[in-house]
Short mmCIF file of C-alpha atoms in Angstrom, two decimals:
data_model
loop_
_atom_site.label_atom_id
_atom_site.label_comp_id
_atom_site.label_asym_id
_atom_site.label_seq_id
_atom_site.Cartn_x
_atom_site.Cartn_y
_atom_site.Cartn_z
CA MET A 1 -7.46 -88.11 17.29
CA ALA A 2 -8.30 -85.50 14.66
CA GLN A 3 -9.44 -82.07 15.79
CA VAL A 4 -12.32 -80.35 14.00
CA PRO A 5 -13.71 -76.85 14.64
CA VAL A 6 -17.27 -76.51 15.99
CA THR A 7 -17.97 -74.53 12.83
CA GLU A 8 -16.15 -73.13 9.81
CA GLY A 9 -15.68 -69.41 9.36
CA VAL A 10 -15.75 -68.27 12.98
CA PHE A 11 -12.05 -68.75 13.87
CA THR A 12 -8.95 -69.70 11.89
CA TRP A 13 -8.11 -73.36 12.35
CA PRO A 14 -5.80 -75.20 12.27
CA SER A 15 -3.38 -72.50 13.31
CA GLU A 16 -0.53 -71.97 15.78
CA THR A 17 -2.04 -68.56 16.52
CA PRO A 18 -5.80 -68.88 15.96
CA GLN A 19 -7.84 -65.73 15.42
CA LEU A 20 -11.54 -64.91 15.39
CA ILE A 21 -12.92 -64.06 11.96
CA GLY A 22 -14.97 -60.87 12.02
CA ALA A 23 -16.06 -58.23 9.59
CA ARG A 24 -15.17 -54.56 9.12
CA CYS A 25 -17.49 -51.97 7.65
CA VAL A 26 -15.83 -50.47 4.59
CA ALA A 27 -17.61 -47.16 5.17
CA CYS A 28 -17.23 -46.52 8.93
CA ASP A 29 -14.62 -49.07 10.13
CA ASN A 30 -17.04 -50.63 12.65
CA HIS A 31 -15.86 -54.13 13.62
CA MET A 32 -18.33 -56.98 14.02
CA PHE A 33 -18.16 -60.57 15.23
CA PRO A 34 -19.05 -62.94 13.72
CA GLY A 35 -18.88 -61.55 10.21
CA GLN A 36 -22.02 -60.10 8.66
CA SER A 37 -22.99 -58.31 5.49
CA GLY A 38 -24.51 -55.09 6.89
CA CYS A 39 -23.27 -52.54 9.41
CA PRO A 40 -25.50 -51.85 12.45
CA ARG A 41 -23.71 -48.55 13.13
CA CYS A 42 -23.90 -46.70 9.81
CA THR A 43 -26.42 -48.96 8.00
CA GLY A 44 -23.83 -49.50 5.27
CA ASP A 45 -24.10 -52.67 3.17
CA LYS A 46 -20.43 -53.32 2.38
CA THR A 47 -18.24 -55.20 4.83
CA GLU A 48 -14.99 -57.13 4.45
CA GLU A 49 -13.53 -60.01 6.41
CA VAL A 50 -11.08 -59.09 9.14
CA LEU A 51 -9.09 -61.22 11.57
CA LEU A 52 -9.55 -59.97 15.12
CA GLY A 53 -6.79 -59.41 17.65
CA ARG A 54 -5.86 -62.30 19.93
CA ARG A 55 -5.43 -60.25 23.09
CA GLY A 56 -7.72 -57.98 25.06
CA THR A 57 -9.08 -57.16 28.50
CA LEU A 58 -11.90 -58.82 30.39
CA TRP A 59 -14.91 -56.44 30.30
CA THR A 60 -17.29 -58.58 32.33
CA TRP A 61 -17.78 -62.24 33.22
CA THR A 62 -19.95 -64.89 34.85
CA ILE A 63 -19.67 -68.60 35.55
CA GLN A 64 -22.01 -71.11 33.92
CA GLY A 65 -22.89 -73.16 36.99
CA PHE A 66 -25.34 -75.67 35.52
CA PRO A 67 -25.33 -77.80 32.34
CA PRO A 68 -26.88 -75.90 29.41
CA LYS A 69 -29.72 -77.65 27.59
CA ALA A 70 -28.79 -79.96 24.71
CA PRO A 71 -29.53 -79.13 22.02
CA PRO A 72 -28.16 -76.60 21.39
CA TYR A 73 -25.22 -77.31 23.74
CA ALA A 74 -22.71 -79.84 22.37
CA GLY A 75 -20.61 -80.26 25.53
CA ASP A 76 -21.07 -82.39 28.65
CA VAL A 77 -24.59 -82.10 30.12
CA ASP A 78 -24.33 -84.89 32.70
CA VAL A 79 -24.98 -83.24 36.07
CA LYS A 80 -22.57 -85.70 37.72
CA THR A 81 -19.59 -84.83 35.54
CA PHE A 82 -20.43 -81.32 34.29
CA GLN A 83 -17.68 -78.83 34.97
CA ALA A 84 -18.70 -75.17 35.46
CA PHE A 85 -17.10 -72.85 32.92
CA GLY A 86 -16.46 -69.13 32.75
CA VAL A 87 -18.12 -66.88 30.17
CA GLY A 88 -17.14 -63.30 29.49
CA TYR A 89 -16.78 -60.42 27.10
CA VAL A 90 -13.24 -59.57 26.11
CA GLU A 91 -12.58 -56.08 24.79
CA LEU A 92 -10.27 -56.23 21.78
CA PRO A 93 -8.62 -52.80 21.52
CA GLY A 94 -9.90 -50.70 18.63
CA GLN A 95 -12.20 -53.49 17.43
CA VAL A 96 -15.09 -54.99 19.39
CA LYS A 97 -16.00 -56.84 22.59
CA VAL A 98 -16.42 -60.56 21.91
CA GLU A 99 -18.33 -63.06 24.00
CA ALA A 100 -16.45 -66.26 24.73
CA ARG A 101 -15.94 -69.11 27.11
CA LEU A 102 -13.15 -68.55 29.60
CA THR A 103 -10.67 -71.21 30.63
CA VAL A 104 -11.05 -70.15 34.28
CA ALA A 105 -14.19 -70.82 36.36
CA ASP A 106 -13.01 -69.55 39.75
CA PRO A 107 -14.49 -66.18 40.86
CA GLU A 108 -11.30 -65.50 42.81
CA LYS A 109 -9.22 -65.68 39.65
CA LEU A 110 -11.37 -63.51 37.38
CA LYS A 111 -11.11 -59.73 37.54
CA ILE A 112 -12.64 -57.11 35.26
CA GLY A 113 -9.80 -55.47 33.33
CA MET A 114 -7.41 -58.45 33.39
CA GLU A 115 -5.42 -59.35 30.25
CA MET A 116 -6.80 -62.25 28.22
CA GLU A 117 -5.62 -64.21 25.21
CA MET A 118 -7.52 -66.36 22.73
CA VAL A 119 -7.03 -70.14 22.85
CA ILE A 120 -8.70 -73.21 21.40
CA ILE A 121 -10.32 -75.70 23.79
CA PRO A 122 -11.91 -79.14 23.40
CA LEU A 123 -15.73 -79.13 23.52
CA THR A 124 -16.86 -82.68 22.79
CA THR A 125 -16.19 -85.74 20.63
CA ASP A 126 -18.23 -86.23 17.46
CA ALA A 127 -19.70 -89.47 16.06
CA ASP A 128 -16.55 -90.13 14.03
CA GLY A 129 -14.31 -89.87 17.08
CA ASN A 130 -12.96 -86.43 16.21
CA GLU A 131 -12.32 -83.92 18.97
CA VAL A 132 -14.59 -80.91 18.37
CA VAL A 133 -12.91 -77.67 19.43
CA THR A 134 -14.16 -74.14 20.01
CA PHE A 135 -12.58 -70.82 20.97
CA ALA A 136 -12.09 -69.42 24.46
CA PHE A 137 -10.05 -66.79 26.25
CA ALA A 138 -7.46 -67.53 28.93
CA PRO A 139 -5.78 -65.16 31.41
CA VAL A 140 -2.36 -64.06 30.15
CA ALA A 141 0.14 -65.74 32.43
CA MET B 1 -59.05 -34.13 19.13
CA THR B 2 -56.91 -36.89 20.62
CA ILE B 3 -58.82 -39.97 21.64
CA GLU B 4 -57.89 -41.10 25.15
CA VAL B 5 -57.85 -44.78 26.10
CA ALA B 6 -59.03 -46.48 29.29
CA ILE B 7 -58.68 -49.98 30.72
CA VAL B 8 -62.15 -51.14 31.78
CA GLY B 9 -61.71 -54.86 32.34
CA ILE B 10 -58.94 -57.11 33.63
CA GLY B 11 -58.67 -60.87 33.85
CA MET B 12 -55.93 -63.27 34.83
CA HIS B 13 -55.32 -66.98 35.06
CA GLU B 14 -53.13 -67.93 38.01
CA PHE B 15 -49.42 -67.93 37.22
CA GLY B 16 -47.23 -70.93 38.02
CA ARG B 17 -47.74 -74.53 36.98
CA THR B 18 -51.28 -75.70 36.19
CA GLU B 19 -51.19 -79.35 35.17
CA GLY B 20 -53.81 -80.39 32.63
CA VAL B 21 -54.69 -76.86 31.50
CA SER B 22 -53.11 -75.77 28.23
CA GLY B 23 -51.56 -72.34 27.82
CA MET B 24 -54.31 -71.48 25.36
CA ASP B 25 -57.00 -72.46 27.87
CA GLN B 26 -55.34 -70.27 30.48
CA GLY B 27 -55.61 -67.41 27.98
CA VAL B 28 -59.30 -68.18 27.41
CA ILE B 29 -59.96 -68.20 31.18
CA ALA B 30 -58.21 -64.83 31.47
CA VAL B 31 -60.40 -63.44 28.66
CA ARG B 32 -63.59 -64.66 30.34
CA ARG B 33 -62.54 -63.10 33.64
CA ALA B 34 -61.78 -59.80 31.90
CA LEU B 35 -65.16 -59.84 30.14
CA ALA B 36 -66.90 -60.44 33.48
CA ASP B 37 -64.89 -57.66 35.10
CA ALA B 38 -66.03 -55.18 32.43
CA GLY B 39 -69.57 -56.57 32.35
CA VAL B 40 -69.42 -57.26 28.63
CA SER B 41 -69.64 -60.34 26.42
CA TRP B 42 -67.22 -61.74 23.85
CA GLU B 43 -69.64 -60.58 21.14
CA ASP B 44 -68.99 -56.98 22.22
CA MET B 45 -65.29 -57.24 21.35
CA GLN B 46 -64.67 -55.40 18.10
CA PHE B 47 -61.04 -56.45 17.79
CA ALA B 48 -58.23 -58.28 19.57
CA PHE B 49 -54.45 -58.48 19.63
CA GLY B 50 -52.92 -61.51 21.30
CA GLY B 51 -49.85 -63.67 21.52
CA SER B 52 -47.84 -66.43 23.12
CA LEU B 53 -44.31 -67.67 22.54
CA ALA B 54 -44.81 -71.39 23.16
CA ALA B 55 -48.54 -72.06 23.58
CA GLY B 56 -49.99 -71.60 20.11
CA ALA B 57 -51.44 -68.91 17.86
CA ALA B 58 -53.66 -66.66 19.96
CA ASP B 59 -56.30 -66.15 17.27
CA THR B 60 -57.26 -69.83 17.40
CA MET B 61 -58.91 -69.13 20.77
CA VAL B 62 -61.93 -67.76 18.92
CA SER B 63 -63.07 -71.35 18.41
CA LEU B 64 -63.41 -71.59 22.21
CA LEU B 65 -64.71 -68.07 22.88
CA GLY B 66 -67.09 -67.74 19.94
CA LEU B 67 -66.80 -67.23 16.20
CA THR B 68 -68.00 -63.65 16.07
CA GLY B 69 -65.91 -62.58 13.10
CA LEU B 70 -63.91 -59.97 14.99
CA GLN B 71 -60.55 -58.70 13.76
CA PHE B 72 -57.97 -60.80 15.68
CA ILE B 73 -54.26 -60.18 15.03
CA ASN B 74 -51.50 -62.38 16.44
CA VAL B 75 -48.50 -60.69 17.99
CA ALA B 76 -45.07 -62.29 18.35
CA ASN B 77 -42.46 -59.98 19.83
CA GLY B 78 -40.41 -62.03 22.27
CA CYS B 79 -40.56 -60.81 25.86
CA ALA B 80 -42.50 -57.73 24.72
CA THR B 81 -45.31 -59.82 23.18
CA GLY B 82 -47.88 -58.79 25.78
CA GLY B 83 -46.69 -55.20 25.74
CA SER B 84 -46.87 -55.15 21.96
CA ALA B 85 -50.44 -56.48 22.02
CA LEU B 86 -51.38 -53.72 24.45
CA PHE B 87 -49.57 -51.10 22.36
CA SER B 88 -51.51 -52.27 19.32
CA VAL B 89 -54.89 -52.13 21.06
CA TYR B 90 -54.04 -48.69 22.44
CA ASN B 91 -53.16 -47.28 19.04
CA THR B 92 -56.10 -48.91 17.30
CA ILE B 93 -58.48 -47.15 19.67
CA ARG B 94 -56.56 -43.88 19.45
CA SER B 95 -56.77 -44.01 15.68
CA GLY B 96 -60.55 -44.12 15.91
CA VAL B 97 -60.96 -47.35 13.97
CA PHE B 98 -62.57 -49.25 16.87
CA ASP B 99 -63.99 -48.31 20.29
CA LEU B 100 -63.67 -51.49 22.34
CA GLY B 101 -61.08 -54.26 22.14
CA ILE B 102 -58.96 -56.73 24.04
CA ALA B 103 -55.28 -57.56 24.52
CA VAL B 104 -54.49 -61.11 25.58
CA GLY B 105 -51.26 -62.93 26.35
CA PHE B 106 -50.62 -66.42 27.66
CA ASP B 107 -47.91 -69.07 27.74
CA LYS B 108 -46.75 -72.43 29.01
CA HIS B 109 -43.01 -73.16 28.97
CA GLU B 110 -40.98 -76.28 29.65
CA ARG B 111 -39.10 -76.43 32.95
CA GLY B 112 -35.65 -74.94 33.39
CA ALA B 113 -33.80 -72.12 31.64
CA PHE B 114 -35.10 -71.10 28.22
CA ARG B 115 -33.82 -73.30 25.39
CA VAL B 116 -32.71 -70.76 22.83
CA ASN B 117 -33.46 -71.43 19.18
CA THR B 118 -30.23 -69.96 17.82
CA LYS B 119 -31.35 -70.15 14.18
CA GLY B 120 -34.60 -68.38 15.00
CA ALA B 121 -32.58 -65.72 16.81
CA GLY B 122 -30.34 -65.20 13.78
CA LEU B 123 -27.31 -66.82 15.42
CA GLY B 124 -25.04 -69.61 14.22
CA ASP B 125 -25.35 -73.15 15.59
CA TRP B 126 -21.81 -72.85 16.97
CA TYR B 127 -23.02 -70.23 19.47
CA GLY B 128 -25.35 -72.56 21.32
CA ALA B 129 -23.12 -75.60 20.72
CA SER B 130 -20.23 -73.80 22.44
CA GLY B 131 -22.32 -73.14 25.57
CA LEU B 132 -22.96 -69.43 25.06
CA ALA B 133 -26.65 -69.14 24.15
CA LEU B 134 -28.03 -68.79 27.67
CA THR B 135 -30.03 -65.74 28.70
CA THR B 136 -28.94 -66.38 32.30
CA GLN B 137 -25.31 -65.70 31.34
CA PHE B 138 -26.20 -62.25 30.06
CA PHE B 139 -27.94 -61.35 33.31
CA GLY B 140 -24.98 -62.54 35.35
CA MET B 141 -22.53 -60.58 33.21
CA LYS B 142 -24.59 -57.38 33.12
CA ILE B 143 -25.06 -57.18 36.90
CA ASN B 144 -21.44 -58.24 37.57
CA ARG B 145 -20.22 -55.28 35.52
CA TYR B 146 -22.83 -53.00 37.11
CA MET B 147 -21.81 -54.00 40.65
CA HIS B 148 -18.20 -53.31 39.70
CA GLU B 149 -19.10 -49.84 38.40
CA TYR B 150 -21.70 -48.70 40.91
CA GLY B 151 -21.03 -50.58 44.14
CA ILE B 152 -24.23 -52.61 44.36
CA THR B 153 -23.83 -55.39 46.98
CA ASN B 154 -24.84 -59.05 47.05
CA SER B 155 -27.01 -58.17 50.04
CA SER B 156 -29.10 -55.85 47.86
CA LEU B 157 -29.45 -58.55 45.18
CA ALA B 158 -30.79 -60.88 47.86
CA LYS B 159 -33.06 -58.25 49.41
CA VAL B 160 -34.78 -57.77 46.03
CA SER B 161 -35.61 -61.49 45.97
CA GLU B 162 -36.68 -61.48 49.61
CA LYS B 163 -39.10 -58.62 48.84
CA ALA B 164 -40.42 -60.40 45.73
CA PHE B 165 -41.25 -63.59 47.62
CA ARG B 166 -42.77 -61.64 50.52
CA ASN B 167 -45.01 -59.72 48.08
CA GLY B 168 -45.77 -62.96 46.25
CA SER B 169 -46.88 -64.53 49.52
CA GLN B 170 -49.62 -61.87 49.63
CA ASN B 171 -50.74 -62.47 46.04
CA PRO B 172 -53.19 -65.34 45.42
CA MET B 173 -52.32 -65.27 41.69
CA ALA B 174 -48.56 -65.71 42.27
CA TRP B 175 -46.58 -68.89 41.75
CA ARG B 176 -44.07 -68.56 44.60
CA ARG B 177 -46.00 -67.74 47.75
CA LYS B 178 -43.49 -68.80 50.43
CA PRO B 179 -41.34 -66.05 51.95
CA ILE B 180 -37.59 -66.69 51.54
CA SER B 181 -35.05 -64.83 53.69
CA GLU B 182 -32.12 -62.80 52.40
CA GLN B 183 -29.74 -65.41 53.81
CA GLU B 184 -31.59 -68.30 52.13
CA VAL B 185 -31.38 -66.43 48.83
CA LEU B 186 -27.63 -65.92 49.24
CA ASP B 187 -27.10 -69.55 50.26
CA SER B 188 -29.03 -71.07 47.34
CA LEU B 189 -27.27 -72.67 44.38
CA MET B 190 -24.98 -70.35 42.39
CA LEU B 191 -26.37 -70.55 38.83
CA SER B 192 -24.61 -67.73 37.01
CA TYR B 193 -22.23 -65.76 39.22
CA PRO B 194 -23.13 -63.55 41.09
CA LEU B 195 -26.74 -64.72 40.73
CA THR B 196 -28.10 -67.61 42.79
CA GLN B 197 -31.12 -69.82 42.14
CA TYR B 198 -33.53 -67.65 44.17
CA MET B 199 -32.34 -64.51 42.41
CA PHE B 200 -33.69 -65.83 39.09
CA CYS B 201 -37.28 -66.09 37.92
CA SER B 202 -38.34 -69.25 36.10
CA PRO B 203 -40.17 -69.72 32.82
CA GLY B 204 -43.74 -70.62 33.82
CA GLU B 205 -47.40 -70.53 32.82
CA GLY B 206 -50.29 -68.12 32.97
CA GLY B 207 -52.59 -65.80 31.05
CA VAL B 208 -53.75 -62.18 31.26
CA ALA B 209 -56.38 -60.24 29.31
CA LEU B 210 -57.14 -56.52 29.35
CA ILE B 211 -60.19 -54.82 27.85
CA LEU B 212 -59.73 -51.27 26.64
CA CYS B 213 -62.07 -48.66 25.22
CA ARG B 214 -62.33 -45.00 24.23
CA ALA B 215 -62.07 -43.08 27.48
CA ASP B 216 -65.29 -41.16 26.80
CA LYS B 217 -67.18 -44.47 26.81
CA ALA B 218 -65.46 -45.97 29.86
CA HIS B 219 -68.37 -45.11 32.18
CA LEU B 220 -70.48 -47.68 30.27
CA TYR B 221 -68.30 -50.48 31.64
CA THR B 222 -66.75 -49.46 34.95
CA LYS B 223 -66.90 -46.98 37.81
CA THR B 224 -63.10 -47.01 38.05
CA PRO B 225 -61.58 -46.52 34.59
CA ILE B 226 -57.79 -46.54 34.55
CA TYR B 227 -56.33 -44.37 31.81
CA LEU B 228 -53.49 -45.60 29.65
CA LYS B 229 -51.39 -42.47 29.26
CA ALA B 230 -48.50 -44.05 27.38
CA ALA B 231 -47.60 -47.35 25.71
CA VAL B 232 -44.20 -47.64 24.05
CA VAL B 233 -42.10 -50.44 22.57
CA ARG B 234 -38.45 -49.84 21.61
CA SER B 235 -35.71 -52.00 20.09
CA ARG B 236 -32.00 -51.56 20.72
CA ARG B 237 -29.66 -48.99 19.24
CA PHE B 238 -26.04 -49.43 18.25
CA GLY B 239 -23.72 -49.91 21.20
CA SER B 240 -26.17 -51.26 23.76
CA PHE B 241 -25.38 -54.42 25.77
CA GLU B 242 -28.09 -57.01 25.17
CA VAL B 243 -28.99 -60.61 25.77
CA LEU B 244 -27.74 -63.20 23.21
CA ALA B 245 -25.01 -61.03 21.67
CA PRO B 246 -21.86 -62.78 20.34
CA SER B 247 -20.22 -59.35 20.36
CA ILE B 248 -20.93 -55.80 21.49
CA ALA B 249 -19.58 -52.54 20.18
CA LEU B 250 -16.83 -50.61 21.93
CA GLN B 251 -19.05 -47.53 21.78
CA HIS B 252 -21.61 -47.47 24.62
CA ASN B 253 -25.33 -46.79 24.28
CA ALA B 254 -27.79 -46.97 27.13
CA GLY B 255 -30.23 -49.43 25.56
CA PRO B 256 -33.93 -49.76 24.73
CA THR B 257 -35.19 -49.35 28.31
CA VAL B 258 -33.77 -45.84 28.55
CA ASP B 259 -35.21 -44.93 25.14
CA GLY B 260 -38.58 -46.47 25.93
CA ALA B 261 -38.84 -44.72 29.30
CA LYS B 262 -38.02 -41.31 27.83
CA ALA B 263 -40.58 -41.74 25.07
CA ALA B 264 -43.26 -42.90 27.52
CA PHE B 265 -42.75 -40.00 29.93
CA GLU B 266 -42.91 -37.58 27.02
CA MET B 267 -46.10 -39.19 25.70
CA ALA B 268 -47.74 -39.04 29.13
CA GLY B 269 -46.49 -35.53 29.89
CA MET B 270 -44.95 -36.79 33.11
CA GLU B 271 -41.60 -37.19 34.82
CA PRO B 272 -40.26 -40.10 36.88
CA LYS B 273 -41.04 -38.23 40.12
CA ASP B 274 -44.73 -38.22 39.15
CA ILE B 275 -44.93 -42.03 39.33
CA ASP B 276 -46.28 -43.59 42.54
CA ILE B 277 -45.56 -47.31 41.93
CA ALA B 278 -43.70 -49.36 39.33
CA GLN B 279 -43.57 -52.91 38.03
CA LEU B 280 -40.10 -53.36 36.51
CA GLN B 281 -38.70 -56.35 34.61
CA ASP B 282 -37.03 -58.53 37.23
CA THR B 283 -35.89 -61.54 35.25
CA GLU B 284 -33.40 -61.69 38.08
CA SER B 285 -32.91 -59.48 41.09
CA GLY B 286 -30.08 -57.50 39.49
CA ALA B 287 -32.37 -56.56 36.60
CA GLU B 288 -34.81 -54.86 38.95
CA ILE B 289 -31.96 -52.85 40.43
CA MET B 290 -30.52 -51.77 37.07
CA HIS B 291 -33.96 -51.05 35.61
CA MET B 292 -34.77 -48.65 38.47
CA ALA B 293 -32.05 -46.37 37.14
CA GLU B 294 -32.51 -47.13 33.43
CA ASN B 295 -36.17 -46.11 33.68
CA GLY B 296 -35.16 -42.84 35.34
CA PHE B 297 -36.34 -43.44 38.91
CA CYS B 298 -32.89 -42.89 40.45
CA GLU B 299 -29.26 -42.33 39.55
CA HIS B 300 -27.00 -45.34 38.92
CA GLY B 301 -25.77 -46.57 42.29
CA GLU B 302 -28.51 -44.91 44.37
CA GLN B 303 -30.39 -48.21 44.42
CA GLU B 304 -28.04 -49.54 47.07
CA PHE B 305 -29.28 -47.03 49.61
CA MET B 306 -32.91 -47.26 48.46
CA ILE B 307 -33.03 -51.04 48.80
CA GLN B 308 -31.20 -51.19 52.11
CA ALA B 309 -33.60 -48.51 53.42
CA GLY B 310 -36.66 -50.45 52.26
CA GLU B 311 -37.85 -47.71 49.91
CA THR B 312 -39.04 -50.19 47.26
CA GLU B 313 -41.20 -52.18 49.70
CA ILE B 314 -45.00 -51.92 49.50
CA GLY B 315 -44.99 -49.47 52.41
CA GLY B 316 -41.91 -47.62 51.15
CA LYS B 317 -41.43 -44.34 49.30
CA PHE B 318 -41.41 -45.99 45.87
CA PRO B 319 -42.94 -49.49 45.80
CA VAL B 320 -41.53 -51.75 43.06
CA ASN B 321 -42.98 -55.09 41.91
CA THR B 322 -45.83 -55.13 44.37
CA ASP B 323 -47.23 -58.44 43.08
CA GLY B 324 -43.92 -60.25 43.48
CA GLY B 325 -42.74 -59.52 39.94
CA CYS B 326 -41.32 -62.16 37.64
CA LEU B 327 -39.39 -63.58 40.59
CA ALA B 328 -42.54 -64.70 42.41
CA ASN B 329 -44.84 -65.07 39.39
CA GLY B 330 -42.52 -66.74 36.92
CA GLU B 331 -42.29 -65.64 33.32
CA PRO B 332 -44.85 -66.92 30.83
CA ILE B 333 -43.46 -64.75 28.03
CA GLY B 334 -46.73 -63.85 26.28
CA ALA B 335 -48.48 -62.85 29.51
CA SER B 336 -45.70 -61.32 31.58
CA GLY B 337 -45.96 -57.68 30.47
CA LEU B 338 -49.74 -57.75 30.79
CA ARG B 339 -49.43 -59.15 34.32
CA GLN B 340 -47.62 -55.97 35.32
CA VAL B 341 -50.45 -53.82 33.94
CA TYR B 342 -53.04 -56.05 35.66
CA GLU B 343 -51.32 -55.44 39.00
CA ASN B 344 -51.15 -51.69 38.42
CA VAL B 345 -54.86 -51.56 37.59
CA LEU B 346 -55.64 -53.39 40.86
CA GLN B 347 -53.41 -50.99 42.80
CA LEU B 348 -54.91 -47.87 41.20
CA ARG B 349 -58.45 -49.16 41.76
CA GLY B 350 -57.60 -49.86 45.40
CA GLN B 351 -58.40 -53.55 44.93
CA ALA B 352 -55.00 -55.09 45.73
CA GLY B 353 -56.11 -56.45 49.11
CA VAL B 354 -53.42 -57.13 51.72
CA ARG B 355 -50.70 -55.89 49.37
CA GLN B 356 -52.48 -52.62 48.58
CA VAL B 357 -50.03 -49.72 48.41
CA PRO B 358 -51.18 -47.11 50.97
CA ASN B 359 -52.19 -43.49 50.29
CA ASN B 360 -54.21 -44.11 47.13
CA PRO B 361 -51.58 -44.29 44.38
CA LYS B 362 -52.62 -42.29 41.34
CA THR B 363 -49.99 -43.20 38.75
CA ALA B 364 -48.31 -46.48 37.91
CA TYR B 365 -45.55 -47.60 35.54
CA THR B 366 -44.68 -50.91 33.86
CA HIS B 367 -41.52 -52.03 32.09
CA VAL B 368 -40.63 -55.26 30.31
CA TYR B 369 -37.25 -56.14 28.83
CA GLY B 370 -36.12 -59.13 26.83
CA ALA B 371 -34.40 -60.71 23.87
CA PRO B 372 -33.00 -59.63 21.51
CA GLY B 373 -32.86 -56.20 23.18
CA ILE B 374 -36.40 -54.90 23.37
CA ALA B 375 -38.29 -52.91 25.99
CA GLY B 376 -41.96 -52.09 26.54
CA VAL B 377 -43.21 -49.37 28.88
CA THR B 378 -46.68 -48.25 29.96
CA ILE B 379 -47.90 -45.46 32.21
CA LEU B 380 -51.32 -45.67 33.86
CA GLN B 381 -53.25 -42.98 35.69
CA ARG B 382 -56.39 -43.13 37.76
#
């Protein structure tokens, strides 16, 4: 089964070591995710693409306990089979805090400040039978 | 000479679920009740600002109320729609252009958590597709971090909900009028850790209208004018932590509530200690707790003691969300901020019935917060 990213331009794929694609302000070095053309810190209008770090620390988190509405959600919305998933912000040192799904959904196993690493996870299957993947962060073993 | 502004008429359509009555009609009913309260007719309205998120363009209600030719401007500003309508009426009167006008907000939302239009919010489709575009997630993450930093307990989260439903049970306009115990709140379904089902408000229905005039003409319409001393709307600054944000800066900024509160106190020439009661955005119980400090009514972390001691109850030192707040009233976006002002007017007039705050409160504060990082604040004085 072929794997396709949920969108182009948000993370590098395919890749052995996938990275989020952000932007850096040429004037003030502010890092943004996803990429954008203007800088909300210095109001500058020149940014360049930057690949974000793959490791960081968990800044805060929650657990999505009910199926999101579809659309926009592309994953499983069947209340009988829906699996709760973690959501958090991971602080990438010197760059930015990014919001992402977490591979862990157990409150006992999530701690603010723990080390996290970016991974790619399956989200759904599209009409052509491809596995649609998105990015997430997993605790560093 | 600065023109002062007074609220001279208030009207509300019951919040909750009203089958067979459109959101627009609920707005019209609120307008008619406000007109009756002020003893004026629709023809007397010189101008209007109004809005809803999901129930149609407010200015079309003139076909139901009367085609008088008044200036009617639609307002669309997310969760601050009602607050923005009020801000606009306030400043129109202060500018001297008109003497008497109305702010109206109403809404009618589908059941369940808000379905976020990611394109409309300037976000990529991947964001919602990946399961991230839920406002409920933000609230869970913000209070989880806050509890970690300031030692707020789950018990206090649940006590805020218990208070909301108790106050709602004393409010004939509220949606949720059945008291729910702290333990029932804690035991309800975990929706977005650490927040359970009864810690969240629900999108709902309702309408509110407020009639305002130049303060020097208020005696023409009411014996109990309530003066609007400040009305402020603020958007976010760099570094704040807001709802629907795929990323946030490393640098920390306190957010639009803190900015809005400071500006409002300055405008009114008051300090937090001068405020007798407050209606604070309680999208979920943690929000009420955090907003107590963000608006300047206590230090971060002090809420734990205040809530456990009952200080924010109707009979307490600093009553908060006396009408049951969003938790008991639900959140019809266009009307929600105006509902808070409606409640404060009742309290300052001494007309709040069984939930009347004792000792004749003289000053009252409202605060709304919402996507994409916007806050609206008002200060009223008797």
